[in-house]
């Protein structure tokens, strides 16, 4: 019976992760610029889409919820294939972007709010992707190039995280690869990252309803049996107290649904047995021993109470787009001044100011961290993903599990020695 259901899913169009038609999608426009080394820039019109995880999931024939707060409806979602065929993801219309989800664009600017008391529910955080057209993500191939953005984190306090990063998703969100995915990039499907998140409601065009555990204390979301893994290059995880950039390589070179050990779950003690480097190799100024580099006020070299321009350069071994990634370099610009990155400030370790494989090895040695970065292929592997192309993600979130202590406080809480202090 089960087999029959699965087969019918593959060959019948009725059984699918549908795209709902109750609310027409109205993707907000945003402009970006593509520049050449001579300094000439061209504007590109792009769009923002909201990750499917935040979207309304309802019964395909009407407007009854398939998913409410943290639970799947028992009637429509008794199993994966029924749920996948009975439920649809829907659009976000013009009014709902801002009123319900706290997301707004204007020209080349995007603003994300954390809590939005909308007309239908209280929304917490968001995750958006850049589209090049209504149905396709914009793929960035950043090897041997630099990426620049301005950010204003002045309203973001400790424990919050406003992030900008790249992940190796499918350009169409998995629409063509998975026959049961009828929604695709337009509806923000196909998210994956190096933490192999289990909280995705849909993976590979199927509801992640198996073994679903609702989030505790009535919090939104939950965790399903499967995780969604892929390479991740984080340019900015930050609030006004602290910031970091992190390379996370994986042993998989495309979005990959995981289960069991491959997901690298902490709960089963498998953190370093999964397919992705969950720790990553991070350059966080505060953690690297320069506590006066980034923070609020003019006494810091980079003043987080004002907007700052963040530049990241992906340098190859032979200065060509085909070379191997050997260095990820960071610069800041504020008040018209270029500010070079802070330097590692610990006895016995060179004063590195960028991510290189040597930096990762030496700093992990000093901190007593596992060098999973090297094990998962190091910068060369990360560079291959940057060459293949990655999708731009911008998000706003908090962290119910570890309260973002790894970003802006002491982590582990009872730890001591170099590498424990990550912010004030
Ligand atoms: C916003 O989304 C809700 C469902 O979450 C929908 O009922 C409503 O029609 C949408 N549009 C407006 C303008 O509120
Ligand atoms: C750089 O290295 C890559 C791969 O090793 C090679 O394919 C490419 O031709 C090299 N380019 C130059 C300019 O040397």
XYZ file of C-alpha atoms and ligand atoms in Angstrom:
452
model
C 0.000 0.000 0.000
C 2.750 2.350 0.951
C 4.722 1.525 -2.157
C 1.666 2.139 -4.256
C 1.207 5.553 -2.699
C 4.791 6.512 -3.369
C 4.604 5.354 -6.970
C 1.372 7.221 -7.490
C 3.129 10.311 -6.179
C 5.733 10.045 -8.866
C 3.413 9.557 -11.795
C 0.278 11.442 -10.958
C 0.075 15.198 -10.945
C -2.508 15.134 -8.171
C 0.064 14.104 -5.592
C 2.355 17.066 -5.183
C 3.607 19.926 -3.069
C 1.161 22.275 -4.697
C 1.403 25.955 -5.313
C -1.690 27.558 -3.877
C -3.693 30.150 -5.759
C -5.583 31.798 -2.907
C -3.125 34.680 -2.674
C -1.253 35.880 -5.763
C 2.489 36.173 -5.099
C 3.736 39.768 -5.380
C 7.509 39.569 -5.046
C 9.066 42.845 -3.856
C 11.606 44.347 -6.235
C 15.149 45.204 -5.208
C 18.058 46.462 -7.297
C 21.620 45.237 -7.043
C 24.722 46.356 -8.923
C 27.250 44.282 -10.805
C 30.588 46.063 -11.105
C 33.783 45.417 -13.020
C 37.239 46.093 -11.646
C 37.447 49.362 -13.560
C 34.654 50.681 -11.353
C 31.812 50.711 -13.858
C 28.594 49.322 -12.429
C 25.385 48.074 -13.980
C 22.077 47.929 -12.173
C 20.202 44.626 -12.105
C 16.573 44.414 -11.128
C 15.970 41.489 -8.791
C 13.219 40.266 -6.508
C 12.831 38.992 -2.981
C 11.038 35.796 -2.088
C 10.124 34.420 1.320
C 11.339 30.986 2.420
C 8.549 28.419 2.160
C 8.893 27.713 5.885
C 7.227 31.057 6.700
C 4.415 30.678 4.191
C 0.821 29.752 4.690
C 0.286 26.010 4.098
C -3.349 25.158 3.568
C -5.581 22.422 2.213
C -5.290 22.509 -1.552
C -9.041 22.909 -2.196
C -9.845 25.605 0.343
C -8.262 27.758 3.004
C -8.118 25.380 5.971
C -4.639 25.246 7.545
C -2.462 22.172 6.942
C 0.050 23.531 9.427
C -0.742 25.683 12.441
C 2.003 27.249 14.599
C 4.022 24.073 15.156
C 1.829 21.174 14.114
C 0.647 19.448 10.963
C -3.066 18.839 10.675
C -3.794 15.180 11.495
C -6.502 14.821 8.878
C -4.562 16.195 5.913
C -1.137 15.035 7.065
C -1.344 11.508 8.523
C 1.671 10.557 6.366
C 4.120 12.077 3.903
C 2.359 11.337 0.638
C -1.131 12.327 1.798
C 0.215 15.564 3.224
C 2.209 16.288 0.097
C -0.850 15.780 -2.093
C -3.421 17.493 0.143
C -1.510 20.656 1.026
C -0.387 23.752 -0.832
C 2.033 26.582 -0.169
C 0.660 29.980 -0.926
C 1.748 33.406 -2.048
C 2.428 36.620 -0.181
C 0.535 39.571 -1.575
C 1.713 43.153 -1.533
C 0.090 44.074 1.767
C 1.266 40.996 3.658
C 5.013 41.452 3.057
C 5.249 44.296 5.457
C 2.059 43.999 7.537
C 2.417 40.273 8.271
C 6.101 39.466 7.804
C 7.884 42.774 8.531
C 9.707 42.746 5.190
C 10.112 45.860 3.048
C 12.173 46.885 0.059
C 12.903 50.310 -1.343
C 15.327 50.781 -4.239
C 18.377 48.722 -3.287
C 17.387 48.470 0.366
C 15.800 45.599 2.264
C 14.539 45.921 5.798
C 13.690 42.951 8.036
C 11.880 43.224 11.359
C 12.032 40.625 14.103
C 8.529 40.550 15.597
C 5.556 41.691 13.553
C 2.102 41.761 15.130
C 0.179 41.182 11.946
C -3.558 40.948 11.345
C -3.455 37.130 11.282
C -0.702 36.082 13.684
C 2.453 37.254 15.369
C 5.348 36.630 12.987
C 8.827 35.903 14.271
C 11.833 36.643 12.059
C 12.140 35.810 8.394
C 14.406 34.352 5.763
C 14.400 35.708 2.224
C 16.218 34.821 -0.988
C 17.186 36.888 -4.008
C 15.421 36.009 -7.276
C 16.651 37.009 -10.734
C 13.204 36.370 -12.202
C 9.828 35.373 -10.851
C 10.747 31.684 -10.821
C 14.548 31.514 -10.485
C 16.989 32.359 -7.759
C 19.896 34.580 -8.709
C 23.042 32.434 -8.714
C 26.188 34.174 -7.497
C 29.541 32.778 -8.614
C 31.871 34.656 -6.333
C 35.200 32.920 -6.834
C 37.894 35.509 -7.649
C 35.317 38.257 -7.024
C 34.182 40.441 -4.170
C 30.738 41.004 -2.690
C 29.789 44.258 -0.970
C 26.778 45.302 1.057
C 25.879 48.047 3.512
C 24.273 47.006 6.760
C 22.599 48.827 9.618
C 22.577 46.607 12.716
C 22.151 49.502 15.150
C 18.726 48.302 16.330
C 19.762 44.673 16.815
C 20.566 43.833 20.409
C 22.331 40.821 21.952
C 20.728 37.478 21.211
C 19.411 38.539 17.815
C 21.058 37.755 14.520
C 20.697 39.668 11.276
C 22.453 37.537 8.688
C 23.573 37.707 5.073
C 24.980 34.529 3.544
C 25.104 32.205 0.573
C 23.886 28.596 0.347
C 24.091 26.070 -2.472
C 20.403 25.719 -3.335
C 18.989 24.665 -6.715
C 18.302 27.661 -8.946
C 14.634 26.667 -9.363
C 14.226 25.572 -5.733
C 14.097 21.897 -6.806
C 11.099 22.358 -9.122
C 12.517 20.381 -12.055
C 14.406 17.809 -9.987
C 11.464 16.755 -7.805
C 8.232 16.034 -9.691
C 6.204 16.605 -6.525
C 7.525 20.136 -6.126
C 5.103 22.377 -8.006
C 5.959 25.485 -6.039
C 9.674 26.103 -6.660
C 11.796 29.201 -6.164
C 8.817 31.524 -6.607
C 7.521 30.173 -3.286
C 10.944 29.978 -1.648
C 11.409 26.194 -1.706
C 14.660 24.229 -1.468
C 16.449 25.852 1.458
C 19.442 24.014 2.868
C 22.468 24.977 4.917
C 25.458 23.479 6.692
C 23.496 22.895 9.913
C 21.314 20.419 7.949
C 18.167 21.945 9.464
C 15.414 19.510 10.480
C 12.905 22.341 10.840
C 12.172 22.506 7.107
C 8.485 21.741 6.504
C 9.223 20.664 2.930
C 12.342 18.932 1.567
C 12.724 17.516 -1.969
C 9.093 18.406 -2.714
C 7.744 16.349 0.184
C 6.305 17.325 3.526
C 8.820 16.641 6.318
C 5.961 15.344 8.440
C 7.501 12.004 9.441
C 8.450 11.977 13.172
C 7.563 15.672 13.387
C 8.264 17.065 16.871
C 6.554 20.439 17.497
C 8.699 23.184 19.017
C 8.432 23.437 22.798
C 6.395 25.982 24.773
C 4.115 26.784 21.858
C 6.963 28.290 19.829
C 6.436 28.202 16.073
C 7.996 25.418 13.983
C 9.408 22.045 14.933
C 11.698 19.314 13.646
C 11.060 16.497 11.187
C 12.872 13.247 10.427
C 14.901 14.662 7.533
C 17.420 17.480 7.419
C 18.465 19.627 4.480
C 22.235 19.955 4.002
C 24.408 22.032 1.709
C 27.467 24.240 1.641
C 27.167 27.632 3.249
C 29.278 30.780 3.127
C 28.284 33.232 5.822
C 29.383 36.813 5.218
C 27.592 38.359 8.134
C 26.039 36.965 11.284
C 25.704 39.909 13.558
C 24.023 42.234 15.981
C 25.308 45.561 17.284
C 27.559 43.812 19.822
C 29.395 41.281 17.716
C 29.819 39.907 14.224
C 31.453 37.034 12.386
C 32.028 35.553 8.930
C 32.237 31.785 8.480
C 33.016 29.208 5.776
C 31.129 25.892 6.106
C 32.205 23.216 3.629
C 30.278 19.963 3.142
C 31.042 16.604 1.581
C 27.968 17.015 -0.636
C 28.007 19.298 -3.660
C 24.288 19.873 -4.046
C 21.313 20.274 -1.704
C 21.031 16.929 0.038
C 18.260 15.523 2.188
C 19.859 13.753 5.151
C 18.742 11.302 7.773
C 20.493 9.675 10.705
C 24.221 10.128 11.132
C 24.613 12.138 7.900
C 22.687 15.041 9.443
C 25.368 15.373 12.115
C 22.866 15.902 14.928
C 24.207 17.029 18.300
C 21.518 15.036 20.097
C 22.933 11.733 18.817
C 26.536 12.828 19.335
C 27.102 12.940 15.576
C 28.142 16.596 15.157
C 31.377 15.640 13.408
C 30.003 12.508 11.685
C 27.622 14.355 9.375
C 28.212 15.541 5.820
C 28.729 19.218 6.723
C 31.219 21.172 8.806
C 28.797 22.630 11.335
C 31.405 24.605 13.284
C 32.857 26.115 10.127
C 35.979 28.213 10.087
C 34.999 31.578 11.522
C 36.703 34.935 11.728
C 34.974 36.819 14.529
C 36.946 39.905 15.578
C 35.973 39.738 19.251
C 36.611 36.005 19.489
C 39.978 36.456 17.785
C 41.003 38.738 20.641
C 40.228 42.256 19.406
C 37.405 43.436 21.657
C 37.574 47.087 20.585
C 37.196 46.493 16.845
C 33.404 46.278 16.421
C 30.747 47.741 18.698
C 28.502 50.693 19.443
C 30.108 54.088 19.493
C 33.031 56.016 18.075
C 35.550 54.306 20.385
C 35.268 51.202 18.181
C 37.081 51.013 14.854
C 33.852 49.876 13.211
C 30.931 51.691 14.843
C 27.843 49.469 14.835
C 25.555 52.351 15.772
C 25.922 53.525 12.163
C 25.608 51.796 8.791
C 28.790 50.068 7.637
C 29.932 48.794 4.261
C 31.136 45.193 4.394
C 33.436 43.872 1.656
C 34.354 40.199 1.264
C 36.912 38.998 -1.275
C 37.236 35.414 -2.499
C 40.851 35.075 -3.564
C 42.116 32.188 -5.708
C 45.609 30.709 -5.908
C 46.254 31.950 -9.436
C 44.105 35.048 -9.734
C 41.618 33.434 -12.123
C 37.969 32.438 -11.753
C 39.067 28.816 -12.304
C 41.636 28.700 -9.505
C 41.354 27.235 -6.020
C 39.996 29.364 -3.181
C 42.894 30.123 -0.816
C 41.763 33.160 1.143
C 38.575 34.940 2.217
C 39.492 38.525 2.965
C 37.384 41.137 4.758
C 37.383 44.930 4.672
C 34.996 47.529 6.076
C 34.225 51.037 4.879
C 32.781 53.694 7.149
C 32.840 57.504 6.890
C 34.615 57.120 3.554
C 37.557 55.306 5.192
C 38.603 51.751 4.340
C 39.109 49.846 7.597
C 41.289 46.750 7.338
C 40.065 43.669 9.225
C 41.146 43.126 12.824
C 44.037 40.756 13.500
C 44.243 37.621 15.606
C 45.557 38.732 18.988
C 46.846 35.683 20.848
C 50.384 34.709 21.810
C 51.691 31.789 19.821
C 49.450 32.332 16.761
C 50.369 34.524 13.788
C 48.434 37.777 13.491
C 46.148 36.474 10.720
C 43.542 38.928 9.432
C 41.647 36.695 7.004
C 40.380 33.128 6.599
C 42.970 30.780 5.121
C 43.413 27.047 5.759
C 46.493 27.829 7.900
C 44.508 30.310 9.958
C 41.768 27.704 10.498
C 44.247 25.035 11.579
C 46.226 27.289 13.935
C 43.244 28.940 15.575
C 41.367 25.657 16.048
C 44.534 24.217 17.621
C 44.698 27.115 20.051
C 40.976 27.029 20.883
C 40.930 23.229 21.183
C 38.263 23.024 18.447
C 37.835 20.019 16.151
C 39.217 20.783 12.672
C 36.159 19.604 10.779
C 36.864 22.364 8.245
C 39.901 20.485 6.973
C 38.130 17.134 7.127
C 35.289 18.426 4.929
C 37.677 19.716 2.262
C 38.705 23.136 3.584
C 38.679 26.289 1.462
C 39.153 24.348 -1.778
C 35.783 22.638 -1.261
C 34.137 25.939 -0.309
C 35.614 27.472 -3.469
C 34.068 24.779 -5.660
C 30.615 25.747 -4.349
C 31.368 29.441 -4.924
C 32.350 28.543 -8.479
C 29.201 26.455 -9.113
C 27.008 29.270 -7.824
C 25.143 29.974 -4.609
C 21.923 31.720 -3.590
C 21.867 34.898 -1.490
C 20.006 34.598 1.802
C 19.131 37.379 4.224
C 17.528 36.558 7.544
C 16.553 37.795 10.957
C 16.318 35.380 13.854
C 16.857 34.520 17.472
C 17.946 31.172 18.834
C 15.772 29.185 21.233
C 18.476 26.570 21.759
C 21.674 28.453 22.575
C 20.452 32.058 22.775
C 23.064 33.173 20.193
C 25.730 32.913 22.921
C 28.122 31.563 20.268
C 27.864 34.976 18.565
C 27.953 37.580 21.318
C 28.745 36.035 24.708
C 30.764 33.284 26.405
C 30.310 29.918 24.719
C 30.364 27.307 26.042
C 28.923 29.164 29.015
C 31.166 27.416 31.537
C 34.211 27.393 29.228
C 37.469 29.241 29.795
C 40.537 30.124 27.787
C 41.012 31.548 24.303
C 38.049 31.287 21.951
C 35.340 31.182 24.621
C 34.601 34.934 24.724
C 32.782 35.972 21.570
C 31.230 39.236 22.672
C 30.330 41.355 25.681
C -2.685 38.109 3.650
O -2.538 36.745 4.026
C -3.692 36.161 4.620
C -3.366 34.745 5.045
O -2.285 34.659 5.913
C -4.865 36.226 3.671
O -6.022 35.732 4.304
C -5.069 37.664 3.206
O -6.061 37.684 2.228
C -3.786 38.230 2.636
N -3.955 39.566 2.103
C -4.249 40.653 2.804
C -4.385 41.919 2.021
O -4.371 40.656 4.007
C 44.287 28.614 -12.597
O 44.102 27.303 -12.097
C 43.059 26.564 -12.698
C 42.858 25.235 -11.941
O 43.983 24.817 -11.268
C 43.347 26.372 -14.173
O 42.290 25.651 -14.778
C 43.486 27.739 -14.819
O 43.840 27.604 -16.186
C 44.543 28.564 -14.101
N 44.513 29.922 -14.667
C 45.631 30.659 -14.842
C 45.435 32.036 -15.404
O 46.742 30.269 -14.542
